[in-house]
XYZ file of C-alpha atoms in Angstrom:
198
model
C -60.591 -1.191 -40.573
C -57.594 0.622 -39.863
C -55.950 3.424 -42.031
C -53.701 2.768 -44.853
C -50.167 3.605 -44.146
C -48.890 6.590 -46.116
C -45.508 5.098 -47.222
C -43.197 2.523 -47.560
C -40.930 0.619 -44.974
C -38.211 -0.141 -47.182
C -38.455 3.347 -48.302
C -37.729 4.399 -44.493
C -34.973 2.354 -44.030
C -33.183 3.126 -47.009
C -33.993 7.537 -45.542
C -33.197 5.680 -41.758
C -29.560 4.483 -43.819
C -28.916 7.188 -45.503
C -29.474 9.144 -41.910
C -27.274 6.640 -40.236
C -24.969 6.791 -42.998
C -24.236 10.793 -42.636
C -24.268 11.819 -39.133
C -23.390 7.756 -37.214
C -25.511 6.157 -33.698
C -24.483 8.548 -31.853
C -25.815 11.447 -33.311
C -28.711 10.509 -34.738
C -31.347 10.909 -32.647
C -35.478 10.397 -32.625
C -36.466 13.897 -33.814
C -33.171 13.177 -36.665
C -34.731 10.453 -37.644
C -39.140 11.933 -37.639
C -37.825 14.636 -39.767
C -36.042 12.936 -42.268
C -37.967 9.639 -42.506
C -41.734 12.136 -42.845
C -42.959 10.401 -40.083
C -44.466 10.636 -36.424
C -41.992 8.446 -33.433
C -46.279 6.614 -32.580
C -45.920 5.365 -35.760
C -41.215 5.207 -36.095
C -41.422 2.793 -33.453
C -44.783 0.213 -34.501
C -42.894 0.052 -38.250
C -39.142 -0.423 -36.285
C -39.253 -0.769 -33.132
C -36.709 1.096 -30.826
C -33.635 3.126 -32.387
C -31.473 0.450 -32.491
C -33.379 -1.793 -33.877
C -33.871 0.724 -36.604
C -30.919 0.487 -36.749
C -29.080 -2.501 -36.839
C -31.714 -2.958 -39.970
C -29.890 0.066 -41.575
C -26.781 -2.564 -41.454
C -28.840 -5.473 -43.033
C -29.700 -3.235 -45.877
C -26.644 -1.354 -46.419
C -24.849 -5.034 -46.528
C -27.151 -6.611 -48.486
C -27.404 -3.772 -51.513
C -23.979 -1.296 -50.370
C -21.691 -3.286 -49.909
C -23.050 -6.339 -51.657
C -22.515 -3.973 -55.404
C -18.636 -3.093 -54.289
C -17.908 -6.346 -53.818
C -20.063 -8.633 -54.909
C -18.045 -9.232 -58.483
C -15.363 -10.882 -55.737
C -18.247 -13.297 -55.223
C -18.542 -14.979 -58.075
C -17.256 -18.363 -59.701
C -15.043 -16.970 -61.952
C -14.017 -14.069 -60.002
C -10.003 -13.138 -60.642
C -7.740 -10.819 -61.193
C -9.699 -8.381 -63.313
C -11.962 -8.445 -60.571
C -9.828 -7.866 -57.812
C -8.484 -4.881 -60.267
C -11.141 -3.467 -60.480
C -12.439 -3.650 -56.962
C -8.813 -1.502 -56.078
C -9.425 0.971 -57.822
C -13.317 1.458 -57.495
C -11.986 1.582 -53.692
C -9.407 4.241 -54.968
C -12.004 6.530 -57.539
C -14.576 6.825 -53.832
C -12.983 9.556 -52.659
C -14.137 11.878 -55.691
C -17.395 10.354 -55.342
C -20.821 10.249 -53.344
C -18.741 7.958 -50.564
C -16.896 10.843 -50.520
C -16.941 12.384 -46.163
C -19.503 9.134 -45.226
C -17.802 6.084 -46.639
C -19.467 2.734 -45.610
C -21.809 1.992 -42.866
C -20.454 -1.305 -41.842
C -16.927 0.429 -41.429
C -18.604 3.502 -39.822
C -19.818 1.477 -37.063
C -16.661 -0.372 -36.204
C -14.889 2.222 -35.356
C -18.268 4.407 -33.651
C -19.916 0.602 -31.481
C -18.169 -2.335 -32.199
C -16.106 -1.912 -29.096
C -18.974 -1.287 -26.860
C -22.323 -2.790 -28.803
C -22.522 -6.489 -29.077
C -25.048 -6.265 -32.147
C -23.750 -3.761 -34.194
C -19.636 -6.362 -32.961
C -21.495 -8.881 -34.446
C -23.018 -7.522 -37.624
C -18.490 -6.122 -38.256
C -17.419 -9.573 -38.127
C -20.208 -10.954 -40.343
C -18.814 -8.015 -42.956
C -15.126 -8.494 -42.200
C -15.749 -11.992 -42.622
C -17.719 -11.052 -45.865
C -14.893 -9.108 -47.698
C -12.040 -11.709 -46.512
C -13.925 -14.937 -48.364
C -14.655 -12.451 -51.480
C -10.916 -11.622 -51.803
C -9.870 -15.504 -51.086
C -12.525 -16.358 -53.902
C -11.328 -14.679 -56.434
C -6.975 -14.783 -55.520
C -7.687 -18.330 -55.494
C -9.659 -18.449 -58.691
C -6.881 -16.929 -60.012
C -4.432 -19.054 -59.097
C -6.205 -21.743 -60.189
C -6.062 -20.579 -63.396
C -2.204 -19.708 -63.685
C -3.034 -15.569 -62.875
C -0.569 -15.794 -59.652
C 2.134 -17.613 -58.751
C 1.566 -20.566 -56.999
C 3.087 -20.573 -54.208
C 0.494 -17.283 -53.422
C -0.741 -17.659 -49.752
C -4.307 -17.217 -51.275
C -4.719 -16.952 -47.120
C -2.854 -13.923 -46.037
C -3.681 -11.940 -48.972
C -7.024 -11.655 -48.693
C -6.544 -10.792 -45.770
C -3.907 -8.057 -46.551
C -6.787 -6.757 -49.672
C -10.015 -7.525 -46.882
C -7.810 -4.442 -44.882
C -6.755 -2.586 -47.453
C -10.969 -2.150 -48.195
C -11.711 -1.308 -44.964
C -8.592 1.286 -43.959
C -9.777 3.315 -47.461
C -13.396 3.048 -46.247
C -12.735 4.882 -43.102
C -9.924 7.167 -44.736
C -12.344 8.231 -47.346
C -14.430 8.752 -44.441
C -12.626 10.309 -42.437
C -12.145 13.064 -46.055
C -8.861 12.236 -46.285
C -6.958 14.310 -49.447
C -9.012 11.987 -53.174
C -5.053 12.175 -54.042
C -3.785 9.684 -51.497
C -6.566 7.204 -51.397
C -5.863 7.018 -54.634
C -2.119 6.475 -53.886
C -3.364 4.134 -51.431
C -5.033 2.194 -54.342
C -1.601 2.172 -56.447
C 0.413 0.411 -53.510
C -2.564 -1.660 -53.611
C -1.972 -2.732 -57.495
C 1.802 -2.895 -57.449
C 1.309 -5.465 -55.253
C -1.329 -7.172 -56.818
C 0.840 -7.209 -59.842
C 3.780 -8.767 -57.251
C 1.585 -11.932 -57.072
C 1.881 -12.530 -60.843
C 4.487 -15.659 -62.173
C 7.667 -14.402 -62.761
């Protein structure tokens, strides 16, 4: 009978996600992972496979938990202008919160690995698609409810707001001054107000 594991794999995966978020894929070594997760290389490989496989699992976790937390209000059946405004405001406030200097693991991966690693590119494309679809859902609902001008092109606006969100998270990673992030959010909110009827 084998020895019982002294760790929870899900807890280790969360620690790996945080480390990749802080340092990126290239700067995170197996030794770094051993130290952060508190397990040896053999256990690490036995539980998660190689570094690439662990990284992809961390990307999935980030999408399931952190991306959902930030954007899932846009994906509900009754999402509308209120949800869009709250999401934009939340992005604007993020430069003064825990995301400052970290951004989003999937956004970070887009700039670090998407161009050269097909597996990362697949995750990043799915992430971008999800965010665009979330904004489009909320915009479509808002237009149907009469909260947006009937002429609003929800597909084009969804691409705009998704690009805004991704851009905000990217500059937050770069440790941009919070007032820059907040000012960008205000411009996006002004644009949202311009889409209202009349």
